[in-house]
C-alpha cells in the first residue's frame, strides 16, 4: 500500500502528518498480518535509517528520513534522538480496572500460603470484588487512568482489559462500561473482555446449587446484556482445577460465542487441567498463562490457531518458581504472545519492558522472539494482526520510541524507564526527554 491510498499529499488527507525521524535503529516487525511461528519469530525486520510518517490515526509511510521529508514537506518532526523506533506494544492480557492493591497477600504468599488457599479463605479475587463493588464508576476510572498512563510510558499503545472484579450482573456491566469510557477517552487503544467467569462469587459459592446458578447468571443474563450493549469483544474463563472445570468452561465459552463473544481462556496456570487442549478445541483466540501446561497441551496449541499467551511477570510475582515452557511451545510450532497480566493480585506490573527481560532471561526466548511476541503476536491474540503490531503503511499509527540504540538493549537494561515517546492511533500517549 502506498501513502496515497491512505490520503497522502494528493489524497483524501484524513489528518495532519507527523514524522518520526533520526532513529539509530528502526524495527518494523513487518510481514504477514498474522501470528508468527517458529523461524519467523527470529526476524524483527531491522530497517536502518527508516522513519515513520503518521497521518491521522494511520501509518502513511515507512521510509528513509530524507524520502519522508520529500514526500511530506514541512511536516512537524519528532526527533527520535538516535533511539529505537518500534511498533507500540500490544498488552493483550490485563485486569486493569480495579480498586486497591493487595499488599497483605503478597507477604502471606511469601510465608507459604498458596494463591488458591487465600481465595478459599475469601481473599484474593474476592477481596478485589468487595473493594470494586464499594467504589463508584468515577473512582474506578480515576484509578485506572494513571495506571494506563504508566503502561503507555513503557511503550504500550494497545491493551486488553478484562472485567471480573464485579461478579454480579450490575457490577460486571459497570466494569465493562468503565472499560468503554477508558477506550473513548483514549489515548490508548483499549479492547474489552468479559470475564464474569473469573471466580464463583462468595454469595453463590456458599450455597449448594450456587455454582450452577452463577454459571446460569453469566450465560442467561450477563452475556446477553454485554452483547446487547456491545460492551466486549471477548469472553474469558479462569479454567483451573479448583476454579472453573473443563465442562463448565466449555459451556461458558460456547454460550459466549453464541452472543458474539470470541473465546479466550486462562488455562493451566497453577495446575494442568486440560485448559490448553480445550482452548485449541474451541479455536479460542488465545490460551493464557500455561505455566503448568501438559505435553498434550503443547501439541494441541501447536496444531491450532490459538495464540499461547505467556505471562512471566505473574509467575515471578507468585514466587512459585514455575514458568511456562516457552521454548517447547515455540519449538513445537505454537504462536506465542507475551503480556503483563496487570492485576492487583498476581501481577501489579505497569513497567511493560520487564516482560521482555523476563522473556529472555527466564523463558529463554531470543530478544527478537520477545519483541514479536508482544507486538505482532500480541495483536493476533486480540484478533488485530492486520491493524497493529507492525510499522507498515495502512496499519494503525501505534508507535513507540525508546532511548536505546538496538532492540536487544531494551530487555537488557532492565528496570530502566527508557521509552521517550509513544503514540496510539496517532495520538500522543507519552513523551519524556
Ligand atoms: O490472571 N488467574 C486469574 N486471574 C488473574 C489474577 C487475578 C487476581 O488475583 O486478582 C491472573 O493471574
Ligand atoms: Fe489474568
Coordinates of C-alpha atoms and ligand atoms in Angstrom, one line a residue:
X1 CA 0.0 0.0 0.0
X2 CA 1.4 3.5 -0.8
X3 CA 0.8 6.6 1.2
X4 CA -1.6 7.9 -1.4
X5 CA -4.1 5.1 -0.6
X6 CA -4.4 6.4 3.0
X7 CA -4.5 10.1 2.0
X8 CA -1.0 11.2 1.0
X9 CA -0.3 14.7 -0.2
X10 CA -2.9 14.4 -3.0
X11 CA -5.3 12.0 -1.3
X12 CA -8.3 12.5 0.9
X13 CA -6.0 13.9 3.7
X14 CA -7.5 12.2 6.7
X15 CA -5.4 14.1 9.2
X16 CA -2.2 16.0 9.9
X17 CA 1.2 14.3 9.3
X18 CA 3.9 13.9 11.9
X19 CA 7.3 12.4 11.0
X20 CA 9.3 10.3 13.5
X21 CA 12.9 10.7 12.3
X22 CA 16.5 10.3 13.4
X23 CA 16.4 6.8 14.9
X24 CA 19.6 4.8 15.4
X25 CA 17.6 1.7 14.7
X26 CA 14.1 1.0 13.4
X27 CA 12.4 -2.3 13.8
X28 CA 9.2 -2.6 11.8
X29 CA 8.2 -6.2 12.6
X30 CA 6.7 -6.0 9.1
X31 CA 5.4 -9.1 7.4
X32 CA 2.3 -11.3 7.2
X33 CA -0.6 -9.9 9.2
X34 CA -1.0 -13.0 11.4
X35 CA 0.7 -14.6 14.3
X36 CA 4.3 -15.6 13.6
X37 CA 5.7 -19.0 14.5
X38 CA 9.0 -20.9 14.6
X39 CA 11.7 -19.5 12.4
X40 CA 9.5 -16.4 11.6
X41 CA 10.0 -15.3 15.2
X42 CA 13.7 -14.6 14.5
X43 CA 13.2 -11.5 12.3
X44 CA 12.1 -8.2 13.6
X45 CA 12.9 -6.5 10.3
X46 CA 15.6 -4.1 11.2
X47 CA 15.4 -1.1 8.8
X48 CA 18.3 1.2 9.3
X49 CA 17.7 4.9 8.6
X50 CA 14.0 4.5 8.4
X51 CA 11.5 6.8 9.9
X52 CA 7.7 6.8 10.1
X53 CA 5.0 9.2 8.8
X54 CA 1.9 9.2 10.9
X55 CA -1.2 10.7 9.2
X56 CA -4.2 11.0 11.4
X57 CA -4.6 7.6 13.1
X58 CA -2.7 5.7 10.4
X59 CA 0.8 5.0 9.4
X60 CA 1.1 6.7 6.0
X61 CA 4.7 5.7 5.1
X62 CA 7.8 3.9 6.5
X63 CA 10.9 5.0 4.5
X64 CA 14.3 6.6 4.9
X65 CA 14.1 10.0 6.6
X66 CA 15.0 12.0 3.5
X67 CA 12.3 10.3 1.5
X68 CA 9.7 11.1 4.1
X69 CA 10.8 14.7 4.2
X70 CA 10.4 15.0 0.4
X71 CA 7.1 13.2 0.5
X72 CA 5.7 15.4 3.4
X73 CA 7.5 18.7 3.1
X74 CA 7.1 20.9 6.2
X75 CA 5.5 18.2 8.3
X76 CA 6.4 18.5 12.0
X77 CA 9.0 16.1 13.2
X78 CA 9.6 14.1 16.4
X79 CA 13.3 13.6 16.9
X80 CA 14.0 10.0 18.0
X81 CA 17.4 11.2 19.2
X82 CA 19.3 8.2 17.9
X83 CA 17.0 5.9 19.8
X84 CA 15.0 2.8 18.8
X85 CA 11.8 3.3 16.7
X86 CA 9.4 0.4 17.0
X87 CA 5.8 -0.7 17.0
X88 CA 4.0 0.1 20.2
X89 CA 3.5 -2.9 22.5
X90 CA 0.2 -4.8 22.5
X91 CA -0.6 -5.8 26.1
X92 CA -3.1 -8.5 25.2
X93 CA -4.0 -9.6 28.8
X94 CA -4.7 -7.2 31.7
X95 CA -7.2 -6.8 34.6
X96 CA -6.5 -3.1 34.7
X97 CA -9.8 -1.9 36.2
X98 CA -9.7 -2.5 40.0
X99 CA -9.6 -0.6 43.3
X100 CA -6.7 -1.1 45.8
X101 CA -3.6 -3.2 45.7
X102 CA -3.4 -6.4 47.8
X103 CA -0.2 -5.9 49.7
X104 CA -1.0 -8.3 52.6
X105 CA -1.4 -11.3 50.3
X106 CA 1.9 -10.7 48.7
X107 CA 3.5 -11.2 52.1
X108 CA 1.2 -14.1 53.0
X109 CA 2.3 -16.0 49.9
X110 CA 5.9 -15.4 50.9
X111 CA 5.2 -17.3 54.2
X112 CA 3.9 -20.2 52.1
X113 CA 0.2 -19.7 51.8
X114 CA -0.8 -20.6 48.2
X115 CA -2.8 -18.3 45.9
X116 CA -5.9 -20.5 45.7
X117 CA -5.9 -21.1 49.5
X118 CA -6.0 -17.3 50.0
X119 CA -9.0 -17.2 47.7
X120 CA -10.7 -20.1 49.6
X121 CA -10.4 -18.0 52.7
X122 CA -12.3 -15.2 51.0
X123 CA -9.2 -13.2 50.0
X124 CA -7.6 -13.0 46.5
X125 CA -10.0 -12.1 43.8
X126 CA -12.9 -12.0 46.4
X127 CA -11.1 -9.1 48.2
X128 CA -10.8 -7.2 45.0
X129 CA -14.5 -7.9 44.3
X130 CA -15.6 -6.4 47.7
X131 CA -13.4 -3.4 47.0
X132 CA -14.7 -2.9 43.5
X133 CA -18.3 -3.0 44.5
X134 CA -17.8 -0.3 47.1
X135 CA -16.5 2.2 44.5
X136 CA -18.2 4.4 42.0
X137 CA -17.5 4.3 38.3
X138 CA -15.8 7.6 38.5
X139 CA -13.5 6.4 41.2
X140 CA -12.6 3.3 39.2
X141 CA -12.0 5.4 36.2
X142 CA -9.8 7.8 38.1
X143 CA -7.7 4.9 39.4
X144 CA -7.3 3.3 36.0
X145 CA -6.3 6.5 34.2
X146 CA -2.8 6.9 35.7
X147 CA -2.2 3.1 35.6
X148 CA -2.8 3.1 31.8
X149 CA -0.6 6.2 31.5
X150 CA 2.2 4.2 33.2
X151 CA 1.7 1.3 30.8
X152 CA 1.9 3.9 27.9
X153 CA 5.1 5.3 29.4
X154 CA 6.6 1.8 28.9
X155 CA 5.7 1.8 25.2
X156 CA 2.2 0.1 25.4
X157 CA -0.2 1.5 22.8
X158 CA -2.9 -1.1 22.8
X159 CA -4.3 -3.0 25.8
X160 CA -6.9 -5.5 26.6
X161 CA -8.8 -5.1 29.8
X162 CA -11.0 -7.8 31.4
X163 CA -13.9 -7.4 33.8
X164 CA -14.1 -9.9 36.6
X165 CA -13.9 -8.0 39.9
X166 CA -17.6 -7.2 39.8
X167 CA -19.0 -10.7 39.8
X168 CA -22.7 -9.6 39.8
X169 CA -24.8 -8.6 36.9
X170 CA -24.7 -4.9 37.6
X171 CA -21.1 -4.8 38.7
X172 CA -19.8 -6.8 35.7
X173 CA -21.7 -4.4 33.4
X174 CA -20.3 -1.5 35.4
X175 CA -16.7 -2.8 34.9
X176 CA -17.2 -3.0 31.2
X177 CA -18.7 0.4 31.0
X178 CA -15.7 1.8 32.7
X179 CA -13.5 0.0 30.2
X180 CA -15.6 1.6 27.4
X181 CA -15.1 5.0 28.9
X182 CA -11.3 4.4 29.0
X183 CA -11.5 3.4 25.3
X184 CA -13.5 6.5 24.5
X185 CA -11.3 8.9 26.4
X186 CA -8.1 7.5 24.9
X187 CA -5.3 8.0 24.0
X188 CA -4.6 4.2 24.4
X189 CA -6.4 1.7 22.2
X190 CA -8.5 -0.4 24.5
X191 CA -10.1 -3.8 23.9
X192 CA -12.7 -5.2 26.3
X193 CA -13.1 -8.8 27.6
X194 CA -16.0 -10.0 29.7
X195 CA -14.5 -12.2 32.5
X196 CA -17.6 -12.7 34.7
X197 CA -16.2 -16.3 34.9
X198 CA -13.2 -15.1 37.0
X199 CA -14.5 -16.8 40.1
X200 CA -17.7 -18.0 41.7
X201 CA -18.7 -15.1 43.9
X202 CA -18.9 -15.9 47.7
X203 CA -22.6 -15.3 47.9
X204 CA -23.1 -18.1 45.3
X205 CA -20.2 -20.3 46.4
X206 CA -21.5 -20.8 49.9
X207 CA -24.8 -22.3 48.7
X208 CA -25.2 -25.9 47.4
X209 CA -26.6 -25.1 44.0
X210 CA -24.8 -21.8 43.9
X211 CA -22.0 -22.7 41.4
X212 CA -24.5 -23.8 38.9
X213 CA -26.7 -20.7 39.5
X214 CA -23.7 -18.4 38.9
X215 CA -23.0 -20.1 35.6
X216 CA -26.7 -19.6 34.6
X217 CA -26.5 -15.9 35.6
X218 CA -23.4 -15.5 33.3
X219 CA -25.0 -17.3 30.4
X220 CA -28.6 -16.1 30.7
X221 CA -28.1 -12.5 32.0
X222 CA -24.5 -11.2 31.7
X223 CA -23.5 -12.4 28.2
X224 CA -26.8 -11.3 26.6
X225 CA -26.5 -7.8 28.2
X226 CA -22.9 -7.5 27.3
X227 CA -23.8 -8.4 23.7
X228 CA -26.8 -6.0 23.6
X229 CA -24.6 -3.1 24.7
X230 CA -21.6 -4.3 22.7
X231 CA -19.5 -4.0 25.8
X232 CA -16.9 -6.6 25.0
X233 CA -15.3 -8.4 22.1
X234 CA -14.1 -11.5 24.1
X235 CA -15.2 -13.8 26.8
X236 CA -12.6 -15.3 29.2
X237 CA -12.8 -18.0 31.8
X238 CA -10.4 -18.8 34.7
X239 CA -10.2 -22.5 33.7
X240 CA -8.2 -24.1 36.5
X241 CA -8.6 -27.0 38.9
X242 CA -10.5 -25.5 41.9
X243 CA -11.9 -22.6 39.9
X244 CA -13.8 -23.5 36.7
X245 CA -13.6 -27.0 35.3
X246 CA -13.4 -28.1 31.7
X247 CA -17.1 -28.8 31.2
X248 CA -18.0 -25.5 32.9
X249 CA -15.5 -23.6 30.8
X250 CA -16.7 -25.3 27.6
X251 CA -20.3 -24.3 28.4
X252 CA -19.4 -20.7 29.2
X253 CA -17.4 -20.2 26.1
X254 CA -19.9 -21.8 23.8
X255 CA -22.6 -19.5 25.3
X256 CA -20.4 -16.5 25.0
X257 CA -19.7 -17.3 21.4
X258 CA -23.5 -17.6 20.8
X259 CA -23.6 -14.0 21.9
X260 CA -20.7 -13.0 19.6
X261 CA -18.0 -13.1 22.3
X262 CA -14.8 -14.7 21.0
X263 CA -13.3 -17.2 23.4
X264 CA -10.2 -16.6 25.4
X265 CA -9.0 -18.8 28.3
X266 CA -6.9 -18.6 31.5
X267 CA -5.6 -22.1 31.1
X268 CA -3.3 -24.4 33.1
X269 CA -1.8 -21.6 35.2
X270 CA -1.1 -23.4 38.5
X271 CA -2.0 -27.0 37.6
X272 CA -2.7 -28.7 34.4
X273 CA -6.4 -29.1 34.0
X274 CA -6.6 -29.6 30.2
X275 CA -7.3 -26.0 29.6
X276 CA -4.9 -25.6 26.7
X277 CA -6.4 -28.6 25.0
X278 CA -9.9 -27.1 25.5
X279 CA -8.7 -23.7 24.1
X280 CA -7.5 -25.5 20.9
X281 CA -10.7 -27.5 20.6
X282 CA -12.8 -24.3 20.8
X283 CA -10.4 -22.4 18.5
X284 CA -10.1 -19.8 21.2
X285 CA -8.2 -16.7 20.0
X286 CA -5.7 -17.2 22.9
X287 CA -4.9 -19.6 25.8
X288 CA -3.1 -17.6 28.5
X289 CA -0.7 -18.4 31.4
X290 CA 0.1 -22.1 30.6
X291 CA 2.8 -22.4 33.4
X292 CA 1.5 -26.0 34.1
X293 CA 0.6 -27.0 30.5
X294 CA 1.0 -30.7 29.7
X295 CA 2.9 -32.1 26.6
X296 CA -0.6 -32.8 25.1
X297 CA -1.5 -29.2 25.6
X298 CA 1.7 -28.0 23.9
X299 CA 0.9 -30.3 20.9
X300 CA -2.7 -29.1 20.8
X301 CA -1.8 -25.4 20.7
X302 CA 1.0 -26.0 18.2
X303 CA -1.6 -27.6 15.8
X304 CA -4.1 -24.9 16.4
X305 CA -4.7 -21.2 15.5
X306 CA -4.9 -20.3 19.2
X307 CA -2.1 -18.0 20.4
X308 CA -0.3 -19.2 23.6
X309 CA 0.0 -16.1 25.7
X310 CA 2.7 -16.2 28.3
X311 CA 2.7 -14.0 31.4
X312 CA 6.1 -14.4 33.0
X313 CA 5.7 -11.5 35.4
X314 CA 2.8 -13.3 37.1
X315 CA 4.8 -16.4 37.8
X316 CA 7.7 -14.3 39.1
X317 CA 5.4 -12.4 41.4
X318 CA 3.6 -15.5 42.6
X319 CA 7.0 -16.8 43.6
X320 CA 6.3 -20.5 42.8
X321 CA 9.4 -20.9 40.7
X322 CA 7.3 -22.2 37.8
X323 CA 7.2 -20.7 34.3
X324 CA 5.5 -21.7 31.1
X325 CA 7.6 -23.9 28.8
X326 CA 8.1 -21.1 26.3
X327 CA 10.9 -22.8 24.3
X328 CA 8.9 -26.1 24.0
X329 CA 5.9 -24.1 22.7
X330 CA 8.0 -22.1 20.1
X331 CA 9.9 -25.2 19.1
X332 CA 6.7 -27.2 18.7
X333 CA 5.4 -24.5 16.4
X334 CA 2.9 -22.7 18.6
X335 CA 2.3 -19.0 18.2
X336 CA 3.3 -17.2 21.4
X337 CA 2.4 -13.8 22.7
X338 CA 3.7 -12.1 25.9
X339 CA 1.6 -9.8 28.1
X340 CA 1.7 -8.2 31.6
X341 CA -1.4 -9.7 33.2
X342 CA -1.5 -6.4 35.1
X343 CA -3.8 -7.0 38.1
X344 CA -3.8 -6.3 41.8
X345 CA -3.2 -9.9 43.0
X346 CA -0.6 -11.6 40.8
X347 CA 1.0 -9.0 38.6
X348 CA 0.9 -5.4 39.7
X349 CA 3.3 -4.6 36.8
X350 CA 3.0 -1.4 34.9
X351 CA 6.6 -1.2 33.5
X352 CA 5.9 -3.3 30.5
X353 CA 9.5 -3.8 29.2
X354 CA 10.2 -6.0 32.2
X355 CA 8.1 -8.6 30.4
X356 CA 10.7 -8.7 27.6
X357 CA 13.5 -9.1 30.1
X358 CA 11.8 -12.0 31.8
X359 CA 11.1 -13.5 28.3
X360 CA 14.8 -13.6 27.6
X361 CA 16.3 -14.3 31.0
X362 CA 13.6 -16.7 32.4
X363 CA 11.7 -18.0 29.4
X364 CA 14.9 -18.3 27.3
X365 CA 13.5 -16.6 24.2
X366 CA 15.6 -14.5 22.0
X367 CA 15.2 -10.8 22.0
X368 CA 13.6 -11.0 18.6
X369 CA 11.1 -13.6 19.7
X370 CA 10.3 -11.5 22.7
X371 CA 9.6 -8.4 20.6
X372 CA 7.4 -10.2 18.1
X373 CA 5.5 -11.9 20.9
X374 CA 4.4 -8.5 22.3
X375 CA 3.8 -6.7 19.0
X376 CA 2.6 -8.8 16.0
X377 CA 1.6 -11.8 18.1
X378 CA 0.0 -9.7 20.9
X379 CA -2.1 -8.2 18.1
X380 CA -3.1 -11.7 16.9
X381 CA -4.1 -12.6 20.4
X382 CA -6.7 -9.8 20.1
X383 CA -7.7 -10.5 16.5
X384 CA -5.9 -7.3 15.5
X385 CA -3.0 -8.7 13.5
X386 CA -4.0 -6.7 10.4
X387 CA -4.3 -3.4 12.3
X388 CA -1.5 -3.1 14.8
X389 CA 1.8 -4.6 15.9
X390 CA 3.8 -3.6 12.8
X391 CA 5.2 -0.4 11.3
X392 CA 3.5 -0.9 8.0
X393 CA 1.7 1.7 5.9
X394 CA -2.1 1.4 6.4
X395 CA -1.7 0.0 9.9
X396 CA -2.8 2.0 12.9
X397 CA -0.2 4.6 14.0
X398 CA 0.8 2.7 17.2
X399 CA 4.4 3.6 17.6
X400 CA 7.0 3.9 20.4
X401 CA 10.5 5.3 20.7
X402 CA 13.0 4.1 23.3
X403 CA 16.3 5.6 24.3
X404 CA 18.4 2.6 23.2
X405 CA 20.3 2.1 20.0
X406 CA 19.5 -1.6 19.5
X407 CA 16.3 -3.6 20.1
X408 CA 18.2 -6.1 22.2
X409 CA 19.1 -3.3 24.6
X410 CA 15.5 -2.8 25.8
X411 CA 15.3 -6.2 27.6
X412 CA 18.9 -5.9 28.6
X413 CA 18.8 -2.6 30.6
X414 CA 16.1 -3.9 32.8
X415 CA 14.3 -1.7 35.4
X416 CA 15.1 1.5 33.5
X417 CA 12.5 3.8 32.1
X418 CA 13.6 4.1 28.5
X419 CA 10.5 4.9 26.5
X420 CA 10.7 8.6 25.3
X421 CA 7.6 8.7 23.2
X422 CA 4.5 6.6 22.4
X423 CA 1.5 7.2 20.1
X424 CA -1.7 5.2 19.9
X425 CA -3.7 5.7 16.7
X426 CA -1.5 8.7 16.1
X427 CA -2.4 10.3 19.4
X428 CA 0.5 11.1 21.7
X429 CA 0.3 8.9 24.9
X430 CA 3.7 9.7 26.4
X431 CA 6.7 11.9 25.9
X432 CA 9.7 12.2 28.2
X433 CA 13.2 13.6 27.5
Ligands
LIG1 O1 -4.5 -13.8 35.6 N1 -5.7 -16.1 37.3 C1 -6.7 -15.4 37.5 N2 -6.7 -14.1 37.3 C2 -5.7 -13.2 37.5 C3 -5.4 -12.8 38.9 C4 -6.5 -12.1 39.4 C5 -6.3 -11.7 40.9 O2 -5.7 -12.4 41.7 O3 -6.9 -10.6 41.2 C6 -4.4 -13.7 36.8 O4 -3.4 -14.0 37.4
LIG2 FE1 -5.2 -12.9 34.0

